[in-house]
Every structure is written in structure tokens, then in C-alpha cells.
């Protein structure tokens, strides 16, 4: 029996609704798929275009660059070769915006003759880290400041130039000759020209007490007393003459674990204007408990003369980045932090006192 007209129209309307529903669902799925593909494509484009480090900096001509890490927060230092001076930023830091602070430095050649140091019509010749004067007839001296004597003053004649200098420190002219002298704390060597430091600690020529350490310096000595620090929430005990270790923390004291686990004291003696860059000290971990070590240079007036760099996974190096004019005493602290999944396991402080001599020998 064939269906009636009403039944046929009802069936057609139901079929039309079903097809319309399927079509709407298909179009919705297609729009969602296109949106996801567009989002993935946009993310891939922006992700690949955005850098994660600062651009690489080049060393200036006639200079050097210290530091290779280009991540935000890290610093790069610049030094010039002997005979050149730095114009621009000595230190540049990679900022969070992935741009460098400061300006790119240049190394400009020094010209000691610019101030016309040679008197009495003397001719100045610029040299690396110095100058020489060619004196006119009748004049002598480093800057042609003295009339020519009727006798030969060996100390004056050989005063300029390291190659022909008679004495390391001071030259005293004598009738028919000369003799060399050294400052207090030094002895004249067997060649009669150089100076050798007297080790007052080894020869017991010092007045240090029994609870002090005698540190020999160039030309003198220092009596040092190492004392453990006093923290509000932590106490320390001296485990050696130069090391203090933290006592176990109470269970309910949350501030105590933040204090350094150990503090070591070291003392160094250097001459004035020691050349840089130079590795001065190394800090190493005997064994690593966590998954990472971090080395940092703590604040202080001496910070501008030093930097910290990593030599391997367990070792950090204290680097002298600029010469120091003596006499001076520099205190610098290197912090080694032990981390496990970015959580602090322990801190170890190395305090280094650098005694800089008045002289360059």
C-alpha cells in the first residue's frame, strides 16, 4: 500500500532536518579545524622568530672581551691592550628585553706626548705605555729638565727604559759609580740591582699573637684574626684556623637553613698594577649533592676589579679584570649555591682578602 501525501511530506521534512543538522555539524567542525590550524601556524611563526638570547658582541679592535653567556642577567666585560684606553662601556649586561646595556666600547691609542712632557726643546717619542725624550744639546734628564752635568750621573742617564734601568727601585749616585737601594721590607739581591721581599712570617720578624694568622705581603706583613660570623638565626663553630661551619639547625627554625653552610677565609698578596685579566682563585665543590651549582660575586667596593666565571661543572674562578694601584686591601666574597630542581640546598661563602703592595715588585 503506497503512503499518503501527508505521510510522504512528513518523511521528507524529517529527512531535510536530518541533512541540515549534519551539514551544520560538518561546517562547525570545519571552522574549528581551520581555527586550530591557524593558531598552530601563528604560534610556530612567532616562536621561531623570537630569540631567547642577546645578540653576540664582538671584542673591540686592540682589545678583548670576557664572557660568553648571552642569557638575560649575564655580563660581558671589555679590556684594551697595553697602550690603549677604553672609551665606552667597560661592562654590558644582557637585559630581559634581550638588548645590551651601555654602548659598544672602542680602544683608543694612548698618546703620552700630547701633553708635551719634554722641556727645553726636547723631542718626544710616544711608546707603548710610556714615552722618551730626545734632549737638545746641553740638557739631560727624563724630560730634559736638567742642564748637562760635567760628570756622568749613571742613575740619571739610565733612568728611562726598563731595558737599561740600573736599579729596580732607587738608584743613589756615588763618586765614580752608583748603588741600588730597596724600600723597607725588602733586601737587595746578590746582583745588587733587584729587590727581594722579606718573609717576616717565616723569619718570625712579626708581632702577631697566638690567636692571629701571620700573612706575608710584598714589603710587609699582616696579622689577621679569623672569627666566625654571628647570625641572628644560626650559630657557627670554627673547624679550622680559616673555616667556620654552621651548627645543625633546630627543626622549627625556618630561617637557619638560609644562612651559609660554611664560610672559608683566604688571604692573598699581590704586587701593585698586576696585569689583567688573570685568574686569582678557584672555588670547587668536593662533591655535588644537587643537580646544579651556581657561582656569584657578592657586593663590595672591590667588585669593579673582579668577575666570576665557571671553568667546569664543579669549579668557579675569581678573575681579576682590571689592575689595582697599591697600596690597597680588597675584600671580595664568592658565593657557591647548591640547587636541586631550583630549590636551595646549601650556600658556601669564600671570603678572599687581597693585600696589594705599594710597589710593582
Coordinates of C-alpha atoms in Angstrom, one line a residue:
X1 CA 0.0 0.0 0.0
X2 CA 1.5 3.3 -1.1
X3 CA 2.0 6.1 1.6
X4 CA -0.3 9.0 1.5
X5 CA 0.6 12.5 0.6
X6 CA 0.8 13.8 4.2
X7 CA 3.0 10.8 5.3
X8 CA 5.3 11.4 2.3
X9 CA 5.7 15.1 3.1
X10 CA 6.3 14.4 6.8
X11 CA 9.1 11.9 5.9
X12 CA 10.7 14.4 3.5
X13 CA 10.6 17.2 6.2
X14 CA 12.3 14.8 8.7
X15 CA 15.0 13.9 6.1
X16 CA 15.6 17.6 5.4
X17 CA 16.0 18.4 9.1
X18 CA 18.5 15.5 9.5
X19 CA 20.5 16.6 6.5
X20 CA 20.5 20.2 7.8
X21 CA 21.7 19.1 11.2
X22 CA 24.6 17.0 9.7
X23 CA 25.5 20.0 7.4
X24 CA 25.7 22.4 10.4
X25 CA 27.8 20.0 12.4
X26 CA 30.2 19.5 9.5
X27 CA 30.6 23.2 9.0
X28 CA 31.2 23.8 12.7
X29 CA 33.9 21.0 12.8
X30 CA 35.5 22.5 9.7
X31 CA 35.6 26.0 11.2
X32 CA 37.1 24.6 14.4
X33 CA 39.7 22.7 12.4
X34 CA 40.7 25.8 10.5
X35 CA 41.0 27.8 13.7
X36 CA 43.3 25.3 15.3
X37 CA 45.5 25.1 12.2
X38 CA 45.7 28.9 12.1
X39 CA 46.6 29.0 15.8
X40 CA 49.3 26.4 15.3
X41 CA 50.8 28.1 12.3
X42 CA 50.8 31.5 14.1
X43 CA 52.5 30.0 17.2
X44 CA 55.1 28.3 15.1
X45 CA 55.9 31.5 13.2
X46 CA 56.2 33.7 16.3
X47 CA 58.0 31.0 18.3
X48 CA 60.7 30.6 15.7
X49 CA 61.1 34.3 15.2
X50 CA 61.6 35.3 18.8
X51 CA 65.1 34.9 20.1
X52 CA 66.0 33.7 23.6
X53 CA 69.4 35.3 23.9
X54 CA 71.0 38.7 23.3
X55 CA 73.0 39.2 20.1
X56 CA 76.7 38.3 20.2
X57 CA 79.0 41.1 20.9
X58 CA 82.4 41.4 19.3
X59 CA 85.6 42.4 21.0
X60 CA 86.9 45.9 20.2
X61 CA 89.9 46.3 17.9
X62 CA 93.1 46.2 20.0
X63 CA 91.1 44.8 22.9
X64 CA 89.5 41.7 24.4
X65 CA 86.1 40.5 25.6
X66 CA 85.5 38.5 28.7
X67 CA 82.3 36.4 29.0
X68 CA 80.4 34.2 26.5
X69 CA 77.0 33.7 28.1
X70 CA 74.3 35.7 26.2
X71 CA 71.4 35.0 28.5
X72 CA 69.5 37.7 30.4
X73 CA 71.2 38.9 33.6
X74 CA 74.7 37.9 32.4
X75 CA 77.5 40.4 31.9
X76 CA 80.3 40.8 29.3
X77 CA 83.5 42.7 30.2
X78 CA 85.9 44.6 27.8
X79 CA 89.6 45.2 28.2
X80 CA 92.1 47.1 26.0
X81 CA 95.6 46.0 25.1
X82 CA 98.6 47.7 26.6
X83 CA 99.0 51.3 25.2
X84 CA 95.2 51.7 24.6
X85 CA 92.4 53.2 26.8
X86 CA 88.8 52.1 26.8
X87 CA 86.2 54.6 25.6
X88 CA 82.6 53.4 26.2
X89 CA 81.1 50.8 28.5
X90 CA 83.5 48.6 30.4
X91 CA 80.7 46.2 31.3
X92 CA 77.5 45.4 29.4
X93 CA 74.6 43.3 30.7
X94 CA 72.1 41.3 28.7
X95 CA 68.7 42.7 29.8
X96 CA 65.3 40.9 30.0
X97 CA 64.3 42.7 26.7
X98 CA 67.2 40.8 25.0
X99 CA 69.1 44.1 24.4
X100 CA 72.5 45.1 25.8
X101 CA 73.0 47.8 28.4
X102 CA 75.5 50.6 27.7
X103 CA 77.4 51.3 24.4
X104 CA 79.8 49.3 22.4
X105 CA 83.3 50.4 23.5
X106 CA 86.4 51.1 21.4
X107 CA 90.1 51.0 22.3
X108 CA 91.8 54.3 21.7
X109 CA 95.5 54.5 21.4
X110 CA 97.2 56.5 24.2
X111 CA 99.5 59.4 23.2
X112 CA 101.7 60.4 26.2
X113 CA 103.3 63.1 24.0
X114 CA 100.0 65.0 23.7
X115 CA 100.8 67.0 26.9
X116 CA 104.3 68.0 25.6
X117 CA 106.2 66.5 28.5
X118 CA 109.7 67.2 27.1
X119 CA 111.1 70.5 28.2
X120 CA 113.8 72.8 26.7
X121 CA 113.1 71.9 23.1
X122 CA 113.3 68.2 23.7
X123 CA 111.6 65.9 21.2
X124 CA 109.0 63.4 22.5
X125 CA 108.6 59.9 21.1
X126 CA 105.4 58.1 22.0
X127 CA 106.0 54.5 23.1
X128 CA 103.8 51.6 24.4
X129 CA 102.9 52.5 27.9
X130 CA 105.3 55.5 28.1
X131 CA 107.4 58.0 26.2
X132 CA 111.0 59.0 25.7
X133 CA 112.6 62.4 25.3
X134 CA 115.5 63.2 23.0
X135 CA 117.1 66.2 24.6
X136 CA 118.6 69.2 22.9
X137 CA 122.3 69.8 23.4
X138 CA 123.1 71.0 27.0
X139 CA 120.1 69.3 28.6
X140 CA 119.5 65.9 30.2
X141 CA 117.1 64.0 32.3
X142 CA 113.8 62.1 31.7
X143 CA 112.1 65.2 30.5
X144 CA 115.2 67.3 29.6
X145 CA 114.7 69.3 32.7
X146 CA 118.3 69.4 33.9
X147 CA 121.4 71.0 32.4
X148 CA 124.0 68.5 31.3
X149 CA 126.4 67.9 34.2
X150 CA 130.1 67.9 33.9
X151 CA 130.3 64.4 35.3
X152 CA 128.3 61.2 34.4
X153 CA 125.3 60.5 36.7
X154 CA 124.7 56.9 36.0
X155 CA 121.4 57.0 37.8
X156 CA 120.1 59.8 35.7
X157 CA 121.4 58.5 32.4
X158 CA 119.9 55.1 32.8
X159 CA 116.7 56.2 34.5
X160 CA 114.4 55.8 31.5
X161 CA 113.5 52.4 29.9
X162 CA 113.3 49.1 31.6
X163 CA 116.0 47.5 29.5
X164 CA 118.7 49.9 30.6
X165 CA 117.5 50.7 34.1
X166 CA 120.2 50.2 36.7
X167 CA 118.1 49.6 39.8
X168 CA 114.7 48.0 40.3
X169 CA 113.7 50.6 43.0
X170 CA 116.1 53.5 43.7
X171 CA 119.5 54.5 42.4
X172 CA 121.9 56.5 44.6
X173 CA 124.7 58.2 42.7
X174 CA 128.2 57.9 44.3
X175 CA 131.6 59.3 43.2
X176 CA 132.6 57.3 40.3
X177 CA 129.6 54.9 40.5
X178 CA 126.2 54.2 42.0
X179 CA 124.4 51.9 44.4
X180 CA 120.9 50.5 44.5
X181 CA 118.6 50.7 47.5
X182 CA 115.3 48.9 48.3
X183 CA 112.3 50.1 50.4
X184 CA 111.6 48.8 53.9
X185 CA 110.6 45.2 53.9
X186 CA 113.0 44.2 51.0
X187 CA 116.6 43.2 50.7
X188 CA 118.9 44.0 47.8
X189 CA 119.6 40.8 45.8
X190 CA 123.0 39.4 45.1
X191 CA 123.2 41.1 41.7
X192 CA 123.0 44.5 43.6
X193 CA 120.2 45.8 41.4
X194 CA 116.9 43.9 42.3
X195 CA 114.8 43.7 45.5
X196 CA 113.6 40.6 47.2
X197 CA 110.7 40.6 49.7
X198 CA 111.5 39.7 53.3
X199 CA 109.1 37.0 54.6
X200 CA 108.5 38.3 58.1
X201 CA 106.2 35.3 58.9
X202 CA 108.8 32.7 58.0
X203 CA 111.7 34.5 59.8
X204 CA 109.5 35.4 62.8
X205 CA 110.1 39.1 62.3
X206 CA 106.5 39.9 63.2
X207 CA 104.4 40.8 66.3
X208 CA 101.3 38.6 65.6
X209 CA 99.7 37.0 68.7
X210 CA 99.0 33.3 69.0
X211 CA 95.3 33.7 68.0
X212 CA 96.3 35.6 64.8
X213 CA 97.5 34.4 61.5
X214 CA 100.6 36.0 60.0
X215 CA 100.2 36.8 56.3
X216 CA 103.3 37.8 54.4
X217 CA 102.8 40.6 52.0
X218 CA 105.2 42.3 49.5
X219 CA 107.2 44.6 51.7
X220 CA 105.4 43.9 54.9
X221 CA 103.1 41.5 56.8
X222 CA 99.6 41.5 58.2
X223 CA 98.3 40.0 61.4
X224 CA 94.8 38.5 60.7
X225 CA 92.3 37.2 63.2
X226 CA 89.6 34.9 61.7
X227 CA 86.3 35.0 63.6
X228 CA 83.1 33.1 62.9
X229 CA 80.2 35.3 62.0
X230 CA 77.2 36.0 64.2
X231 CA 73.8 35.5 62.7
X232 CA 70.5 36.0 64.5
X233 CA 69.1 32.6 63.5
X234 CA 72.3 30.5 63.1
X235 CA 75.5 29.7 65.1
X236 CA 78.9 28.7 63.8
X237 CA 81.9 26.7 65.0
X238 CA 85.5 27.1 63.8
X239 CA 86.6 23.8 62.3
X240 CA 90.0 25.0 61.2
X241 CA 92.0 28.2 61.6
X242 CA 90.3 29.6 58.4
X243 CA 87.0 27.9 58.2
X244 CA 83.7 28.2 60.1
X245 CA 80.8 25.7 59.7
X246 CA 77.1 26.2 60.7
X247 CA 75.8 24.2 63.6
X248 CA 72.8 22.0 62.9
X249 CA 69.6 24.0 62.6
X250 CA 66.6 23.4 65.0
X251 CA 63.7 21.7 63.4
X252 CA 61.3 24.6 64.0
X253 CA 63.8 27.3 62.8
X254 CA 63.0 28.1 59.2
X255 CA 65.4 31.0 58.8
X256 CA 68.5 29.0 59.9
X257 CA 68.8 26.9 56.7
X258 CA 69.1 30.1 54.7
X259 CA 72.3 31.0 56.4
X260 CA 75.6 29.9 54.7
X261 CA 76.6 26.3 55.5
X262 CA 80.2 27.2 55.7
X263 CA 82.5 30.3 55.4
X264 CA 86.1 30.0 54.4
X265 CA 88.7 32.7 54.7
X266 CA 91.7 33.1 52.4
X267 CA 94.4 35.8 52.1
X268 CA 96.5 36.7 49.0
X269 CA 99.4 39.1 48.5
X270 CA 100.0 40.7 45.1
X271 CA 102.1 43.5 43.6
X272 CA 100.7 46.8 42.5
X273 CA 99.3 47.1 39.0
X274 CA 99.2 43.3 38.5
X275 CA 98.3 42.7 34.8
X276 CA 94.8 41.6 33.9
X277 CA 92.8 39.5 33.1
X278 CA 94.2 36.9 35.5
X279 CA 92.7 34.0 37.4
X280 CA 93.3 34.8 41.1
X281 CA 91.4 32.0 42.9
X282 CA 89.3 28.8 42.3
X283 CA 86.3 27.6 44.3
X284 CA 85.4 24.0 43.8
X285 CA 82.8 21.6 45.2
X286 CA 84.3 18.3 46.5
X287 CA 81.0 16.5 45.7
X288 CA 77.8 17.8 44.3
X289 CA 74.6 16.8 46.2
X290 CA 72.1 18.6 44.0
X291 CA 71.7 18.9 40.2
X292 CA 73.3 22.3 39.8
X293 CA 75.9 24.7 41.2
X294 CA 75.7 28.5 40.9
X295 CA 78.7 30.8 41.5
X296 CA 78.2 34.5 42.2
X297 CA 80.3 37.5 43.2
X298 CA 78.8 39.3 46.3
X299 CA 78.8 43.1 46.7
X300 CA 81.5 45.3 47.9
X301 CA 83.9 48.1 46.8
X302 CA 86.3 45.6 45.2
X303 CA 83.5 44.3 42.9
X304 CA 84.6 46.5 40.0
X305 CA 88.1 44.9 39.9
X306 CA 86.8 41.3 39.8
X307 CA 84.4 38.9 38.0
X308 CA 83.4 35.3 38.5
X309 CA 83.4 32.7 35.7
X310 CA 82.8 29.0 35.6
X311 CA 85.7 26.7 34.5
X312 CA 83.8 23.4 34.7
X313 CA 80.7 22.0 36.3
X314 CA 82.1 22.0 39.8
X315 CA 84.6 24.9 39.7
X316 CA 84.2 28.7 39.7
X317 CA 87.1 31.1 39.1
X318 CA 87.7 34.6 40.6
X319 CA 89.0 36.7 37.8
X320 CA 91.0 40.0 38.1
X321 CA 89.6 42.1 35.3
X322 CA 91.5 45.4 35.9
X323 CA 94.8 46.3 37.6
X324 CA 94.8 47.6 41.1
X325 CA 97.1 50.5 42.2
X326 CA 98.6 49.8 45.6
X327 CA 98.8 50.1 48.4
X328 CA 95.3 48.7 48.9
X329 CA 93.3 46.0 50.7
X330 CA 90.5 44.4 48.8
X331 CA 87.8 42.2 50.3
X332 CA 85.8 40.0 47.9
X333 CA 83.3 37.2 48.5
X334 CA 82.4 34.4 46.2
X335 CA 79.1 32.5 46.9
X336 CA 78.6 28.9 45.7
X337 CA 75.0 27.8 45.9
X338 CA 73.9 24.2 45.6
X339 CA 70.5 23.6 44.0
X340 CA 68.1 20.7 43.4
X341 CA 65.3 21.5 41.0
X342 CA 65.9 25.2 41.6
X343 CA 65.5 24.7 45.4
X344 CA 68.4 25.9 47.6
X345 CA 70.2 23.0 49.3
X346 CA 73.1 25.0 50.7
X347 CA 75.3 28.1 50.4
X348 CA 79.1 28.2 50.8
X349 CA 80.9 31.6 51.1
X350 CA 84.6 32.1 50.3
X351 CA 86.0 35.3 51.7
X352 CA 89.2 36.4 50.0
X353 CA 91.3 39.3 51.3
X354 CA 93.8 40.6 48.7
X355 CA 96.7 42.7 50.0
X356 CA 98.1 44.9 47.2
X357 CA 101.7 46.1 47.7
X358 CA 102.8 49.7 47.2
X359 CA 105.3 48.6 44.7
X360 CA 105.3 46.6 41.4
X361 CA 107.8 44.0 42.7

